GROMACS .gro file of C-alpha atoms in nm:
model
  479
    1MET     CA    1  11.458  14.998  29.614
    2THR     CA    2  11.324  14.658  29.539
    3ASN     CA    3  10.968  14.654  29.632
    4TRP     CA    4  10.832  14.392  29.866
    5ALA     CA    5  10.686  14.610  30.138
    6GLN     CA    6  10.470  14.776  29.874
    7TYR     CA    7  10.268  14.453  29.877
    8ARG     CA    8  10.178  14.473  30.244
    9PRO     CA    9   9.816  14.560  30.312
   10GLY     CA   10   9.670  14.888  30.426
   11ALA     CA   11   9.876  15.130  30.632
   12ALA     CA   12  10.173  14.891  30.629
   13ARG     CA   13  10.229  14.937  30.255
   14PHE     CA   14  10.564  15.110  30.201
   15THR     CA   15  10.675  15.289  29.884
   16PRO     CA   16  10.935  15.555  29.795
   17GLU     CA   17  10.677  15.821  29.877
   18ASN     CA   18  10.731  15.730  30.243
   19VAL     CA   19  11.094  15.841  30.228
   20ASP     CA   20  11.193  16.180  30.367
   21PRO     CA   21  11.504  16.281  30.169
   22PHE     CA   22  11.620  16.504  30.455
   23LEU     CA   23  11.596  16.238  30.722
   24CYS     CA   24  11.923  16.062  30.648
   25THR     CA   25  12.244  16.112  30.456
   26HIS     CA   26  12.253  15.772  30.285
   27VAL     CA   27  11.989  15.556  30.120
   28VAL     CA   28  12.104  15.206  30.025
   29TYR     CA   29  11.890  15.025  29.771
   30ALA     CA   30  11.880  14.647  29.797
   31LEU     CA   31  11.895  14.417  29.637
   32ALA     CA   32  12.075  14.358  29.315
   33THR     CA   33  12.225  14.022  29.223
   34ILE     CA   34  12.517  13.892  29.016
   35ASN     CA   35  12.433  13.720  28.688
   36SER     CA   36  12.610  13.431  28.516
   37TYR     CA   37  12.842  13.679  28.341
   38ASN     CA   38  12.959  13.813  28.680
   39GLN     CA   39  12.778  14.139  28.622
   40ILE     CA   40  12.542  14.326  28.852
   41SER     CA   41  12.182  14.262  28.755
   42THR     CA   42  11.838  14.372  28.873
   43ILE     CA   43  11.606  14.133  29.057
   44GLU     CA   44  11.261  14.290  29.055
   45TRP     CA   45  11.064  14.387  28.746
   46ASN     CA   46  11.052  14.753  28.849
   47ASP     CA   47  11.402  14.797  28.993
   48GLU     CA   48  11.509  15.053  28.734
   49GLN     CA   49  11.192  15.253  28.792
   50TYR     CA   50  11.269  15.264  29.162
   51TYR     CA   51  11.634  15.348  29.099
   52ARG     CA   52  11.507  15.662  28.927
   53SER     CA   53  11.251  15.735  29.198
   54LEU     CA   54  11.511  15.700  29.469
   55ASN     CA   55  11.783  15.901  29.301
   56ASN     CA   56  11.538  16.172  29.197
   57LEU     CA   57  11.517  16.254  29.568
   58LYS     CA   58  11.861  16.411  29.527
   59SER     CA   59  11.691  16.695  29.341
   60VAL     CA   60  11.511  16.769  29.665
   61ASN     CA   61  11.815  16.713  29.885
   62PRO     CA   62  12.141  16.719  29.684
   63ASP     CA   63  12.337  16.613  29.992
   64MET     CA   64  12.165  16.275  30.014
   65LYS     CA   65  12.383  15.982  29.903
   66THR     CA   66  12.257  15.652  29.760
   67LEU     CA   67  12.422  15.311  29.747
   68LEU     CA   68  12.319  14.987  29.578
   69SER     CA   69  12.336  14.666  29.782
   70VAL     CA   70  12.422  14.341  29.606
   71GLY     CA   71  12.375  13.992  29.747
   72GLY     CA   72  12.147  13.878  30.028
   73THR     CA   73  12.056  13.523  30.119
   74VAL     CA   74  11.830  13.431  29.829
   75TYR     CA   75  12.014  13.558  29.521
   76GLY     CA   76  12.349  13.650  29.670
   77VAL     CA   77  12.541  13.346  29.800
   78SER     CA   78  12.611  13.126  29.498
   79PRO     CA   79  12.680  13.418  29.261
   80PHE     CA   80  12.939  13.555  29.503
   81ILE     CA   81  13.110  13.215  29.525
   82ALA     CA   82  13.141  13.193  29.147
   83MET     CA   83  13.240  13.555  29.101
   84VAL     CA   84  13.528  13.566  29.351
   85ALA     CA   85  13.678  13.234  29.236
   86ARG     CA   86  13.902  13.386  28.965
   87PRO     CA   87  14.070  13.725  28.926
   88GLU     CA   88  13.911  13.767  28.581
   89SER     CA   89  13.559  13.715  28.714
   90ARG     CA   90  13.621  13.960  28.998
   91GLN     CA   91  13.741  14.219  28.747
   92ALA     CA   92  13.432  14.161  28.533
   93PHE     CA   93  13.213  14.223  28.837
   94ILE     CA   94  13.404  14.533  28.941
   95ALA     CA   95  13.388  14.688  28.594
   96SER     CA   96  13.018  14.607  28.577
   97ALA     CA   97  12.958  14.757  28.921
   98ILE     CA   98  13.120  15.087  28.831
   99ARG     CA   99  12.925  15.113  28.504
  100PHE     CA  100  12.599  15.018  28.673
  101LEU     CA  101  12.639  15.255  28.967
  102ARG     CA  102  12.734  15.549  28.746
  103ALA     CA  103  12.459  15.478  28.492
  104HIS     CA  104  12.192  15.475  28.760
  105SER     CA  105  12.334  15.767  28.962
  106PHE     CA  106  12.427  15.572  29.275
  107ASP     CA  107  12.703  15.697  29.503
  108GLY     CA  108  12.837  15.362  29.614
  109LEU     CA  109  12.809  14.986  29.661
  110ASN     CA  110  12.713  14.776  29.962
  111LEU     CA  111  12.831  14.413  29.972
  112ASP     CA  112  12.583  14.171  30.130
  113TRP     CA  113  12.751  13.831  30.106
  114GLN     CA  114  12.625  13.593  30.375
  115TYR     CA  115  12.888  13.469  30.429
  116PRO     CA  116  13.235  13.393  30.296
  117GLY     CA  117  13.326  13.044  30.413
  118HIS     CA  118  12.964  12.955  30.495
  119ASN     CA  119  12.652  12.818  30.325
  120GLY     CA  120  12.844  12.632  30.057
  121SER     CA  121  13.124  12.884  30.028
  122PRO     CA  122  13.470  12.724  30.062
  123ALA     CA  123  13.712  12.832  30.334
  124ASP     CA  124  13.934  13.003  30.076
  125ASP     CA  125  13.656  13.253  30.011
  126ARG     CA  126  13.763  13.433  30.329
  127LYS     CA  127  14.076  13.544  30.147
  128ARG     CA  128  13.889  13.597  29.821
  129PHE     CA  129  13.647  13.834  29.992
  130THR     CA  130  13.945  14.034  30.112
  131GLU     CA  131  14.077  14.048  29.757
  132LEU     CA  132  13.736  14.158  29.629
  133VAL     CA  133  13.715  14.441  29.881
  134GLN     CA  134  14.069  14.556  29.809
  135GLU     CA  135  14.021  14.542  29.432
  136LEU     CA  136  13.690  14.727  29.451
  137ALA     CA  137  13.841  15.003  29.663
  138GLN     CA  138  14.133  15.041  29.424
  139ALA     CA  139  13.905  15.045  29.120
  140PHE     CA  140  13.676  15.302  29.282
  141ALA     CA  141  13.978  15.525  29.348
  142GLU     CA  142  14.100  15.491  28.989
  143ASP     CA  143  13.751  15.562  28.855
  144ALA     CA  144  13.733  15.881  29.063
  145ARG     CA  145  14.074  15.990  28.936
  146ASP     CA  146  13.992  15.918  28.572
  147THR     CA  147  13.641  16.066  28.570
  148ARG     CA  148  13.706  16.350  28.816
  149LYS     CA  149  13.392  16.242  28.998
  150THR     CA  150  13.347  16.185  29.369
  151GLN     CA  151  13.478  15.844  29.464
  152LEU     CA  152  13.217  15.572  29.501
  153LEU     CA  153  13.152  15.455  29.857
  154LEU     CA  154  13.206  15.095  29.965
  155SER     CA  155  13.036  14.926  30.262
  156ALA     CA  156  12.942  14.575  30.374
  157ASN     CA  157  12.686  14.394  30.584
  158VAL     CA  158  12.877  14.157  30.814
  159ALA     CA  159  12.812  13.879  31.062
  160ALA     CA  160  12.778  13.938  31.435
  161PHE     CA  161  12.842  13.587  31.572
  162VAL     CA  162  13.203  13.533  31.677
  163PRO     CA  163  13.270  13.200  31.498
  164THR     CA  164  13.112  13.329  31.178
  165VAL     CA  165  13.324  13.642  31.190
  166ASP     CA  166  13.642  13.441  31.244
  167ARG     CA  167  13.573  13.210  30.948
  168ALA     CA  168  13.442  13.477  30.711
  169TYR     CA  169  13.663  13.784  30.737
  170GLU     CA  170  14.021  13.905  30.751
  171VAL     CA  171  13.905  14.206  30.948
  172HIS     CA  172  14.237  14.387  30.970
  173GLN     CA  173  14.263  14.382  30.590
  174ILE     CA  174  13.907  14.470  30.488
  175ALA     CA  175  13.833  14.735  30.751
  176PRO     CA  176  14.072  14.998  30.608
  177ARG     CA  177  13.906  14.970  30.265
  178LEU     CA  178  13.541  14.988  30.378
  179ASP     CA  179  13.374  15.321  30.445
  180PHE     CA  180  13.146  15.169  30.706
  181ILE     CA  181  13.073  14.821  30.840
  182ASN     CA  182  12.716  14.715  30.921
  183VAL     CA  183  12.735  14.460  31.203
  184MET     CA  184  12.408  14.266  31.202
  185THR     CA  185  12.355  14.250  31.578
  186TYR     CA  186  12.010  14.094  31.582
  187ASP     CA  187  11.851  13.748  31.568
  188PHE     CA  188  12.063  13.634  31.860
  189HIS     CA  189  11.763  13.428  31.973
  190GLY     CA  190  11.444  13.320  31.800
  191HIS     CA  191  11.176  13.056  31.763
  192TRP     CA  192  11.427  12.798  31.640
  193GLU     CA  193  11.532  12.761  32.006
  194PRO     CA  194  11.337  12.567  32.275
  195VAL     CA  195  11.318  12.858  32.520
  196THR     CA  196  11.245  13.228  32.492
  197GLY     CA  197  11.530  13.472  32.436
  198HIS     CA  198  11.566  13.828  32.317
  199ASN     CA  199  11.626  13.915  31.955
  200SER     CA  200  11.891  14.183  32.014
  201PRO     CA  201  12.013  14.206  32.375
  202LEU     CA  202  12.280  14.458  32.460
  203TYR     CA  203  12.447  14.230  32.716
  204PRO     CA  204  12.419  13.864  32.821
  205SER     CA  205  12.150  13.740  33.056
  206SER     CA  206  12.246  13.579  33.386
  207LEU     CA  207  12.030  13.289  33.268
  208ASP     CA  208  12.259  13.230  32.973
  209SER     CA  209  12.518  12.956  32.990
  210GLY     CA  210  12.801  12.830  32.774
  211SER     CA  211  12.819  12.969  32.425
  212HIS     CA  212  12.498  13.166  32.470
  213LEU     CA  213  12.687  13.407  32.693
  214TYR     CA  214  12.820  13.550  32.369
  215HIS     CA  215  12.488  13.605  32.189
  216ASN     CA  216  12.467  13.978  32.254
  217ILE     CA  217  12.568  14.310  32.104
  218ASN     CA  218  12.855  14.391  32.340
  219THR     CA  219  13.039  14.068  32.265
  220SER     CA  220  12.996  14.111  31.889
  221ILE     CA  221  13.116  14.469  31.882
  222SER     CA  222  13.405  14.391  32.116
  223HIS     CA  223  13.514  14.108  31.890
  224TRP     CA  224  13.512  14.323  31.577
  225MET     CA  225  13.711  14.592  31.756
  226GLY     CA  226  13.952  14.334  31.894
  227LEU     CA  227  14.020  14.210  31.541
  228GLY     CA  228  14.120  14.557  31.430
  229ALA     CA  229  13.803  14.723  31.302
  230PRO     CA  230  13.807  15.095  31.386
  231ALA     CA  231  13.522  15.179  31.620
  232ALA     CA  232  13.424  15.478  31.407
  233LYS     CA  233  13.350  15.249  31.112
  234LEU     CA  234  13.131  15.003  31.303
  235LEU     CA  235  12.754  15.050  31.288
  236LEU     CA  236  12.551  14.868  31.551
  237GLY     CA  237  12.247  14.681  31.419
  238PHE     CA  238  11.914  14.793  31.565
  239PRO     CA  239  11.602  14.593  31.466
  240THR     CA  240  11.262  14.754  31.427
  241TYR     CA  241  11.104  14.412  31.463
  242GLY     CA  242  11.066  14.159  31.743
  243ARG     CA  243  11.122  13.783  31.751
  244THR     CA  244  10.822  13.578  31.863
  245PHE     CA  245  10.773  13.247  32.044
  246ARG     CA  246  10.481  13.022  32.131
  247LEU     CA  247  10.495  12.942  32.504
  248SER     CA  248  10.450  12.575  32.584
  249THR     CA  249  10.395  12.586  32.962
  250GLY     CA  250  10.259  12.829  33.219
  251ALA     CA  251  10.598  13.000  33.245
  252ASN     CA  252  10.624  13.323  33.047
  253GLY     CA  253  10.950  13.493  33.142
  254LEU     CA  254  11.292  13.502  32.982
  255GLY     CA  255  11.405  13.144  32.928
  256ALA     CA  256  11.051  13.002  32.941
  257PRO     CA  257  10.989  12.679  32.744
  258ALA     CA  258  10.860  12.746  32.394
  259ASN     CA  259  10.758  12.550  32.089
  260GLY     CA  260  10.793  12.744  31.767
  261PRO     CA  261  10.679  13.094  31.674
  262ALA     CA  262  10.368  13.290  31.764
  263ASP     CA  263  10.116  13.354  31.489
  264ALA     CA  264  10.231  13.559  31.191
  265GLY     CA  265  10.156  13.930  31.201
  266ALA     CA  266   9.859  14.058  31.006
  267TYR     CA  267  10.081  14.280  30.790
  268THR     CA  268  10.423  14.114  30.764
  269ARG     CA  269  10.252  13.773  30.736
  270THR     CA  270  10.559  13.567  30.831
  271ALA     CA  271  10.563  13.356  31.148
  272GLY     CA  272  10.855  13.421  31.382
  273PHE     CA  273  10.872  13.798  31.392
  274TRP     CA  274  10.652  14.105  31.412
  275ALA     CA  275  10.719  14.452  31.281
  276TYR     CA  276  10.726  14.717  31.552
  277TYR     CA  277  10.384  14.843  31.449
  278GLU     CA  278  10.251  14.488  31.499
  279VAL     CA  279  10.419  14.480  31.840
  280CYS     CA  280  10.236  14.803  31.923
  281GLU     CA  281   9.903  14.638  31.847
  282PHE     CA  282  10.003  14.341  32.064
  283LEU     CA  283  10.097  14.575  32.351
  284ARG     CA  284   9.739  14.700  32.375
  285HIS     CA  285   9.659  14.376  32.556
  286ALA     CA  286   9.998  14.236  32.656
  287THR     CA  287  10.216  14.281  32.963
  288SER     CA  288  10.558  14.429  32.893
  289THR     CA  289  10.863  14.354  33.108
  290TRP     CA  290  11.201  14.527  33.104
  291ILE     CA  291  11.509  14.301  33.118
  292SER     CA  292  11.735  14.527  33.322
  293GLU     CA  293  12.060  14.335  33.267
  294GLN     CA  294  12.010  14.328  32.889
  295HIS     CA  295  11.850  14.674  32.846
  296VAL     CA  296  11.565  14.544  32.628
  297PRO     CA  297  11.195  14.457  32.679
  298TYR     CA  298  10.972  14.159  32.610
  299ALA     CA  299  10.594  14.125  32.619
  300THR     CA  300  10.352  13.837  32.674
  301TYR     CA  301   9.983  13.773  32.626
  302GLY     CA  302   9.833  13.427  32.638
  303SER     CA  303  10.080  13.189  32.480
  304ALA     CA  304  10.247  13.457  32.265
  305TRP     CA  305  10.587  13.601  32.362
  306VAL     CA  306  10.787  13.868  32.179
  307GLY     CA  307  11.131  14.015  32.248
  308TYR     CA  308  11.143  14.355  32.081
  309ASP     CA  309  11.308  14.696  32.093
  310SER     CA  310  11.141  15.005  32.232
  311GLU     CA  311  11.218  15.373  32.267
  312GLN     CA  312  11.380  15.293  32.601
  313SER     CA  313  11.611  15.029  32.454
  314ALA     CA  314  11.688  15.260  32.162
  315ALA     CA  315  11.812  15.521  32.408
  316ALA     CA  316  12.021  15.259  32.590
  317LYS     CA  317  12.182  15.143  32.267
  318VAL     CA  318  12.263  15.497  32.158
  319ALA     CA  319  12.434  15.547  32.494
  320TYR     CA  320  12.636  15.232  32.428
  321VAL     CA  321  12.728  15.351  32.079
  322SER     CA  322  12.847  15.683  32.217
  323GLY     CA  323  13.033  15.520  32.505
  324ARG     CA  324  13.229  15.296  32.273
  325GLY     CA  325  13.290  15.560  32.009
  326LEU     CA  326  13.115  15.362  31.736
  327GLY     CA  327  13.027  15.509  31.399
  328GLY     CA  328  12.657  15.479  31.473
  329VAL     CA  329  12.353  15.257  31.435
  330HIS     CA  330  12.203  15.082  31.137
  331VAL     CA  331  11.837  15.002  31.175
  332TRP     CA  332  11.678  14.702  31.010
  333THR     CA  333  11.431  14.821  30.881
  334LEU     CA  334  11.263  15.152  30.801
  335ASP     CA  335  10.940  14.990  30.688
  336MET     CA  336  10.898  14.789  31.008
  337ASP     CA  337  10.904  15.097  31.228
  338ASP     CA  338  10.566  15.270  31.249
  339PHE     CA  339  10.671  15.487  30.955
  340GLY     CA  340  10.329  15.643  30.905
  341GLY     CA  341  10.243  15.682  31.273
  342SER     CA  342   9.923  15.484  31.223
  343PHE     CA  343   9.968  15.212  31.485
  344CYS     CA  344  10.165  15.316  31.792
  345SER     CA  345  10.027  15.664  31.872
  346GLU     CA  346  10.387  15.784  31.895
  347GLY     CA  347  10.415  15.975  31.568
  348PRO     CA  348  10.594  15.858  31.253
  349TYR     CA  349  10.908  15.647  31.293
  350PRO     CA  350  10.900  15.640  31.675
  351LEU     CA  351  11.201  15.412  31.719
  352ILE     CA  352  11.415  15.592  31.463
  353HIS     CA  353  11.322  15.931  31.603
  354GLN     CA  354  11.415  15.806  31.949
  355LEU     CA  355  11.758  15.713  31.819
  356ARG     CA  356  11.798  16.065  31.685
  357THR     CA  357  11.660  16.228  31.998
  358SER     CA  358  11.893  16.026  32.218
  359MET     CA  359  12.192  16.180  32.044
  360GLY     CA  360  12.122  16.502  32.233
  361LYS     CA  361  12.136  16.326  32.569
  362GLN     CA  362  12.494  16.206  32.568
  363ASN     CA  363  12.601  16.424  32.860
  364ALA     CA  364  12.450  16.154  33.076
  365SER     CA  365  12.681  15.873  33.179
  366PRO     CA  366  12.692  15.624  32.892
  367LEU     CA  367  12.661  15.254  32.941
  368SER     CA  368  13.004  15.103  32.976
  369PRO     CA  369  13.100  14.774  32.811
  370LEU     CA  370  13.059  14.479  33.043
  371PRO     CA  371  13.238  14.145  33.023
  372PRO     CA  372  13.017  13.838  32.989
  373PRO     CA  373  12.908  13.740  33.342
  374SER     CA  374  12.987  13.403  33.491
  375PRO     CA  375  12.680  13.179  33.503
  376PRO     CA  376  12.533  13.174  33.855
  377PRO     CA  377  12.481  12.840  34.030
  378ARG     CA  378  12.116  12.810  33.932
  379PRO     CA  379  11.919  12.650  33.648
  380THR     CA  380  12.023  12.761  33.304
  381ARG     CA  381  11.788  12.884  33.036
  382SER     CA  382  11.767  12.531  32.901
  383PRO     CA  383  11.927  12.193  32.962
  384PRO     CA  384  12.227  12.137  32.733
  385SER     CA  385  12.041  11.864  32.548
  386ALA     CA  386  11.746  12.089  32.480
  387ARG     CA  387  11.935  12.394  32.356
  388ALA     CA  388  11.928  12.425  31.980
  389ASP     CA  389  12.276  12.436  31.827
  390PRO     CA  390  12.245  12.571  31.474
  391THR     CA  391  12.597  12.564  31.348
  392ALA     CA  392  12.465  16.475  31.082
  393CYS     CA  393  12.826  16.521  31.135
  394THR     CA  394  12.745  16.735  30.830
  395ARG     CA  395  12.582  16.616  30.514
  396THR     CA  396  12.892  16.725  30.319
  397TRP     CA  397  13.103  16.426  30.217
  398PRO     CA  398  13.422  16.548  30.050
  399THR     CA  399  13.601  16.388  29.760
  400ARG     CA  400  13.858  16.153  29.908
  401PRO     CA  401  14.213  16.061  29.818
  402PRO     CA  402  14.258  15.734  29.627
  403THR     CA  403  14.355  15.529  29.932
  404SER     CA  404  14.350  15.588  30.302
  405SER     CA  405  14.396  15.395  30.621
  406VAL     CA  406  14.087  15.559  30.763
  407SER     CA  407  13.732  15.584  30.643
  408ARG     CA  408  13.722  15.729  30.295
  409ALA     CA  409  13.375  15.859  30.377
  410THR     CA  410  13.479  16.061  30.680
  411PRO     CA  411  13.280  16.384  30.687
  412THR     CA  412  13.435  16.717  30.776
  413CYS     CA  413  13.452  16.640  31.146
  414THR     CA  414  13.602  16.372  31.365
  415ALA     CA  415  13.445  16.078  31.538
  416ALA     CA  416  13.408  16.061  31.912
  417SER     CA  417  13.702  15.892  32.076
  418PRO     CA  418  13.618  15.528  32.139
  419ALA     CA  419  13.616  15.393  32.489
  420SER     CA  420  13.859  15.115  32.563
  421SER     CA  421  13.747  14.782  32.430
  422SER     CA  422  13.631  14.516  32.668
  423GLY     CA  423  13.764  14.166  32.649
  424THR     CA  424  13.669  13.939  32.366
  425PRO     CA  425  13.543  13.588  32.436
  426ALA     CA  426  13.768  13.311  32.326
  427SER     CA  427  13.493  13.114  32.159
  428ALA     CA  428  13.123  13.089  32.100
  429ALA     CA  429  12.907  12.831  31.932
  430THR     CA  430  12.779  12.900  31.587
  431GLY     CA  431  12.422  13.008  31.563
  432PRO     CA  432  12.166  13.162  31.335
  433GLU     CA  433  12.312  13.469  31.179
  434GLY     CA  434  12.094  13.776  31.183
  435LEU     CA  435  11.776  13.855  31.002
  436GLN     CA  436  11.988  13.807  30.695
  437GLY     CA  437  11.987  13.429  30.722
  438GLY     CA  438  12.157  13.127  30.871
  439PRO     CA  439  12.226  12.757  30.829
  440ALA     CA  440  11.945  12.522  30.748
  441SER     CA  441  11.943  12.383  31.102
  442GLY     CA  442  11.888  12.730  31.244
  443PRO     CA  443  11.622  12.992  31.171
  444PRO     CA  444  11.476  13.055  30.829
  445ALA     CA  445  11.727  13.192  30.581
  446GLN     CA  446  11.545  13.520  30.631
  447ALA     CA  447  11.265  13.603  30.869
  448GLU     CA  448  11.092  13.764  30.576
  449ARG     CA  449  11.227  13.758  30.224
  450SER     CA  450  11.115  14.115  30.207
  451ILE     CA  451  11.314  14.372  30.390
  452ILE     CA  452  11.240  14.712  30.251
  453SER     CA  453  11.469  14.937  30.448
  454ALA     CA  454  11.721  15.001  30.714
  455PHE     CA  455  11.860  15.308  30.878
  456HIS     CA  456  12.196  15.420  31.011
  457VAL     CA  457  12.256  15.698  31.258
  458ARG     CA  458  12.624  15.783  31.263
  459PHE     CA  459  12.747  15.996  31.552
  460PHE     CA  460  13.028  16.248  31.532
  461TYR     CA  461  13.166  16.524  31.753
  462ASP     CA  462  13.263  16.848  31.582
  463ASN     CA  463  13.602  16.943  31.725
  464LYS     CA  464  13.523  17.314  31.707
  465THR     CA  465  13.171  17.321  31.847
  466GLN     CA  466  13.181  17.004  32.060
  467ILE     CA  467  12.827  16.938  31.937
  468LEU     CA  468  12.716  16.583  31.872
  469THR     CA  469  12.557  16.557  31.530
  470ALA     CA  470  12.451  16.271  31.312
  471ALA     CA  471  12.460  16.121  30.972
  472CYS     CA  472  12.178  15.882  30.898
  473ASN     CA  473  12.159  15.604  30.643
  474PHE     CA  474  11.854  15.418  30.518
  475TYR     CA  475  11.851  15.085  30.341
  476PHE     CA  476  11.580  14.976  30.104
  477ALA     CA  477  11.568  14.605  30.055
  478SER     CA  478  11.344  14.337  29.916
  479TYR     CA  479  11.448  13.973  29.899
   0.00000   0.00000   0.00000
């Protein structure tokens, strides 16, 4: 892991000692970058030390897998553009990646390019990203054949906003080659907008209008599925942080006028978002309200407003994941949950444990996908001129064949059958893209240049036992 959360004060300080090697099947260490020779390179001074610390956890749990994530918004955009430009530079990167991953005992690679065709990347990079994914998958298969080692895994963090997806990815070509796809379904709204809105709503709000009808999880997942991504490979993004606003009038509900972010949290120290443990401290005085149509809560106190996720919304999102037959949930981030149980009086990792607990409650009727509602004839969330417009199954993962049209990381069980996909919106305006970053006219490139972890819960039904089990993945990241 790169180590930014280790610099947080007091009980918020996060280090590898906070990792339970039995909690999840995958730990993804971020970030590495790409140097001027198109080779994978470390970023932090103690990366190699933490590579060892992380991979030493396999001696405690040999079934745990680790991946290295390369890219991000700070060190990852320009190097990707240069690297994919020529076949020779892509091959240099691929050879470097295999050497680096094997030398440091990683089990795979996670691509975090934000995004092909965006932020200075030419339109042709959409195709070049496809070529990179295909060439990596082929090289990983050949490496496994030649070394007689388990094939390296390949995954990617991808955009959630419809226009970004359409410009960045040839989904039908990359999906068969990726083991799982992390859809960053968060940062749909934030302090860059003139009215309050939730960070990660499951569905649209009836107050939404125009393109903002599409700023929600259901639309994003439906679009990815509609473009050909297998449901079982899609991981829904679940944030363990909330987006904050500073209210500018006496109104304090959803869609209330706002002017910038609330004060920075005492531990994350970045205006615009609070870690869940900071939300817990806020809730000691604040009033919390459940948004029934979006299945998420917000809280207010004084002029501060935060849209966050709770144990209740975690359960709702797990029901959605199960209902649509998705591969699971990736949580951004481990270190912003109350990992030590020091703040929320709910035990360690309350949100993540709720995700796991909810897996045993799938006999209840799951939430079904809903189409975006038509705007009612009443005032919208903001006048058009005021709206900002920023453009464990089991833990046994078998050795796989060289190529496959399905996930090469499929455990020894099958995924739940996906529900039928709902309709996909024809268009949506561009907007800030996830905690991972966005255009200069939108939110900050990253809410905090220091994400230390994320978590996946992947749901599978065993055909023989009909028992729902899980595979969990953590990310460690520091930008």
